[in-house]
GROMACS .gro file of C-alpha atoms in nm:
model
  167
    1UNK     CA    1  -1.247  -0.425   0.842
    2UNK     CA    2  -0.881  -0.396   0.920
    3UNK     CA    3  -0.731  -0.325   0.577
    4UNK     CA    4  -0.555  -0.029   0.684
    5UNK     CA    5  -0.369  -0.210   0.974
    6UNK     CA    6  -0.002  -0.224   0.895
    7UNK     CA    7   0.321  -0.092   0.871
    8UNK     CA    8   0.363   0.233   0.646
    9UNK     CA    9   0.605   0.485   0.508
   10UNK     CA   10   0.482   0.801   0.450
   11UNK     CA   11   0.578   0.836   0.059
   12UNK     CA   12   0.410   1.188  -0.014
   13UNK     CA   13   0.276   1.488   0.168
   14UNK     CA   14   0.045   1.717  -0.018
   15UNK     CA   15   0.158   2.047   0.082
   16UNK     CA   16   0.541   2.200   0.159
   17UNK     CA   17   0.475   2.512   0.258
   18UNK     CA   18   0.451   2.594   0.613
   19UNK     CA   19   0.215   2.876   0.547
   20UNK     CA   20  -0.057   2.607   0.453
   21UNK     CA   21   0.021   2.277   0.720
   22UNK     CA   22   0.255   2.111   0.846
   23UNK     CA   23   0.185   1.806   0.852
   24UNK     CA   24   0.433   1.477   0.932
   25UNK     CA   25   0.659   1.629   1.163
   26UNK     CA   26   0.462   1.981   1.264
   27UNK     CA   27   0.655   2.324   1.251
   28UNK     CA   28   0.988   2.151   1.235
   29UNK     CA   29   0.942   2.041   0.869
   30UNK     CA   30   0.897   2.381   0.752
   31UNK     CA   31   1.160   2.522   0.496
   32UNK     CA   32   1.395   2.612   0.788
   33UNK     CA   33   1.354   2.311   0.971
   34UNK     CA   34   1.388   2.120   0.689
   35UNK     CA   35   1.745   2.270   0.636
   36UNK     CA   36   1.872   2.207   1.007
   37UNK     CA   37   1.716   1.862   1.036
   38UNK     CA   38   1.680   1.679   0.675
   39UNK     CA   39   1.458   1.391   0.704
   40UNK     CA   40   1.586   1.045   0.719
   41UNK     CA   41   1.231   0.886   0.754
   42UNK     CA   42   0.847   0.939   0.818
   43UNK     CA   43   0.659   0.623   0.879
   44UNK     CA   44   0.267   0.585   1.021
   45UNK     CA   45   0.190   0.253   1.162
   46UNK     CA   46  -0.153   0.116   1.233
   47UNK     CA   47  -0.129  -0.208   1.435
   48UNK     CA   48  -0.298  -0.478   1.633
   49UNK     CA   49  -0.168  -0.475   1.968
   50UNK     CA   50  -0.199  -0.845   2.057
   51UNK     CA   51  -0.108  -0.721   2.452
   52UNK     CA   52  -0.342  -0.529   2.542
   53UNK     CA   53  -0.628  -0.567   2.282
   54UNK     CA   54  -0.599  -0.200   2.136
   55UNK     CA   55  -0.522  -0.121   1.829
   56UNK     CA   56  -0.219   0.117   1.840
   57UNK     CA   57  -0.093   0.417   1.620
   58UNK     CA   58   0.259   0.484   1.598
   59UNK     CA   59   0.413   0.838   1.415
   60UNK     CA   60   0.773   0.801   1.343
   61UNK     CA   61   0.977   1.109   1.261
   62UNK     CA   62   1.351   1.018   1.208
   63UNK     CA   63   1.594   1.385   1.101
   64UNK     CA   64   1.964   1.467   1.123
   65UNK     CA   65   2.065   1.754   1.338
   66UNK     CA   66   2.272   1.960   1.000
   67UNK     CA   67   2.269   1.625   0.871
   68UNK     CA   68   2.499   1.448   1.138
   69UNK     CA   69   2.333   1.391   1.440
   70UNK     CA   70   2.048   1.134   1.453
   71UNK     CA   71   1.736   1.202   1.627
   72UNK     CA   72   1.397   1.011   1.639
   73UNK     CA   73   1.070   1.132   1.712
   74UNK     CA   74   0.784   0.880   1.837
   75UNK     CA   75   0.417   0.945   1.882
   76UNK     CA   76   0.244   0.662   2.014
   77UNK     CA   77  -0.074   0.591   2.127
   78UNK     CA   78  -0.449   0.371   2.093
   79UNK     CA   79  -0.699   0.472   1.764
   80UNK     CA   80  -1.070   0.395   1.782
   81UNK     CA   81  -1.260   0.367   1.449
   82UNK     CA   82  -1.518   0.677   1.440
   83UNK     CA   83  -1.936   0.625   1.407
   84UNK     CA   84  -2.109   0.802   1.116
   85UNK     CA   85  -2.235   1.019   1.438
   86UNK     CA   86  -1.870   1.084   1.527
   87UNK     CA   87  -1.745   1.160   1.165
   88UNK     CA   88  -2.064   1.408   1.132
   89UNK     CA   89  -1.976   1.620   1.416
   90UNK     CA   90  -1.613   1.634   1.278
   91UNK     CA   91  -1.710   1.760   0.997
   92UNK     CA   92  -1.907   2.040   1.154
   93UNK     CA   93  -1.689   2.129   1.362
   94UNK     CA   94  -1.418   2.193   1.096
   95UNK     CA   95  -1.518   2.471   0.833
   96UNK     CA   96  -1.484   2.384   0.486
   97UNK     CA   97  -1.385   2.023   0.531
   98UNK     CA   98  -1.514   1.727   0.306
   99UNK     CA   99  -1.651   1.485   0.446
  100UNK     CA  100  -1.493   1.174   0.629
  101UNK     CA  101  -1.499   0.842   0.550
  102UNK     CA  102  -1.592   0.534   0.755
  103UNK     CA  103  -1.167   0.424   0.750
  104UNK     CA  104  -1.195   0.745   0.960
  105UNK     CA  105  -0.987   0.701   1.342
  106UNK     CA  106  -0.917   0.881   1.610
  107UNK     CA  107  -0.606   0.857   1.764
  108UNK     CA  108  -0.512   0.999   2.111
  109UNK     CA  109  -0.127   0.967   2.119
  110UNK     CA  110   0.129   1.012   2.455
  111UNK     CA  111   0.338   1.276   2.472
  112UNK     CA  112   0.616   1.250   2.211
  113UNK     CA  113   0.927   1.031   2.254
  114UNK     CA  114   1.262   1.187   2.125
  115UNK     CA  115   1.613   0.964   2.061
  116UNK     CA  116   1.882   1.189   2.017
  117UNK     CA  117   2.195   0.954   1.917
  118UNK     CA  118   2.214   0.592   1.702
  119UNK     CA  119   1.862   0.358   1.794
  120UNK     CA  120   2.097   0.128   2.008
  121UNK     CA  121   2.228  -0.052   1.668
  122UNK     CA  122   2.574  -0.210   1.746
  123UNK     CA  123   2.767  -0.082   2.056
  124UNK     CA  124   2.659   0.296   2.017
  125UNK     CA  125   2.381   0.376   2.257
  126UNK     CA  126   2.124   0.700   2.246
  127UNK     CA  127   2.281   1.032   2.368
  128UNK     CA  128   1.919   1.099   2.523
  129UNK     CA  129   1.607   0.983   2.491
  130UNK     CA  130   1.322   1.298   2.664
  131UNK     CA  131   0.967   1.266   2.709
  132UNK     CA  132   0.827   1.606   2.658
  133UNK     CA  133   0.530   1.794   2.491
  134UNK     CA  134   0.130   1.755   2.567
  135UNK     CA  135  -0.074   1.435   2.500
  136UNK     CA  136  -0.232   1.475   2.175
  137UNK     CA  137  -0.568   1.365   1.949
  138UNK     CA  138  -0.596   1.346   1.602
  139UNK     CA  139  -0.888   1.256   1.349
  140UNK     CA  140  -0.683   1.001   1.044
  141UNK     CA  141  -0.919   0.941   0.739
  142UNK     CA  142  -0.840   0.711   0.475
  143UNK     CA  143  -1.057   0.730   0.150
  144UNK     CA  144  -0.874   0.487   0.027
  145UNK     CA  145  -0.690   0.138   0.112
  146UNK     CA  146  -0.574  -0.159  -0.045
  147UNK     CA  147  -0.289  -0.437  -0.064
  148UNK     CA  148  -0.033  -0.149  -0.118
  149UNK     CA  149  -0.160   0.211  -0.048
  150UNK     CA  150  -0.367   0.408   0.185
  151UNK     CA  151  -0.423   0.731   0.067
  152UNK     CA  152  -0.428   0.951   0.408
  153UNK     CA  153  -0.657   1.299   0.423
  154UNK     CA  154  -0.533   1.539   0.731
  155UNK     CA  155  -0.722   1.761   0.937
  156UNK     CA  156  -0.641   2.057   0.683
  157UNK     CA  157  -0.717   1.820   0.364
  158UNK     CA  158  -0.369   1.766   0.320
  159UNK     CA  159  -0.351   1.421   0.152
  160UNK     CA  160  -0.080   1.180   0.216
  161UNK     CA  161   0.067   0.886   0.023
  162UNK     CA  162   0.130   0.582   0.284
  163UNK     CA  163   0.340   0.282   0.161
  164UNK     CA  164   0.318  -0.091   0.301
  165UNK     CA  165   0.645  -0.125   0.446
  166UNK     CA  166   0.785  -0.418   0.707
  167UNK     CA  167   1.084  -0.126   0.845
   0.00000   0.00000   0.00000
């Protein structure tokens, strides 16, 4: 129905520890990670893509090399909304997980994006901007979605806390 289209900030992530997930940023966001590269921001965007027709799912990962050094991660790529078929043979093929709802998406992303250096603001350009890593596909449930909040369930059952955001 299109209510979880938008812009969002990821606001919470249900588990820390490494040895369970790691979710919203993979291995790097593990305690030691977390140290060498503090986050700056973690946004999930759902959107329309008036261009080409597709809806389109953008991760955003932006960290601070000790803190100093700016560096953005991007995941981009098209989401399809999944048929109660679809969501069924997730669910089977995943041991212990609930069940999915029908905000339930796949997203098949590019290979990540990663900005080392300032985003272009002013006169200071990116250090480097690589292209590296596999293409990827993830299932993205969402129990729950309104004006505000979508309430995000990860492939482990980690939940997330998404924000409406215009950033």
């Amino acid at each position: 129905d299109g209510t979880a289209y938008g812009k969002y900030e990821v606001a919470y992530v249900g588990a820390s520890s490494s040895r369970i997930a790691n979710p919203a940023g993979g291995r790097w966001r593990g305690r030691v990670g977390r140290c060498l590269f503090p986050t700056k921001a973690l946004y999930q965007h759902l959107l329309k893509d008036e261009e080409h027709q597709k809806p389109l799912a953008v991760n955003l990962v932006q960290v601070a090399l000790l803190g100093l050094l700016p560096i953005t991660v991007v995941l981009r790529g098209t989401f399809f909304q999944l048929s109660r078929a679809q969501r069924e043979k997730v669910v089977a093929e995943r041991e212990g997980c609930e069940g999915l709802s029908q905000n339930s998406v796949r997203a098949n992303f590019d290979p990540p994006r990663i900005v080392i250096g300032p985003l272009g603001l002013g006169r200071l350009a990116p250090v480097l901007k690589l292209r590296v890593g596999p293409e990827s596909s993830v299932v993205l449930d969402a129990p729950y979605v309104d004006e505000r909040v979508r309430i995000g369930r990860g492939a482990s059952g980690i939940r997330f806390v998404f924000l409406r955001t215009t950033a």
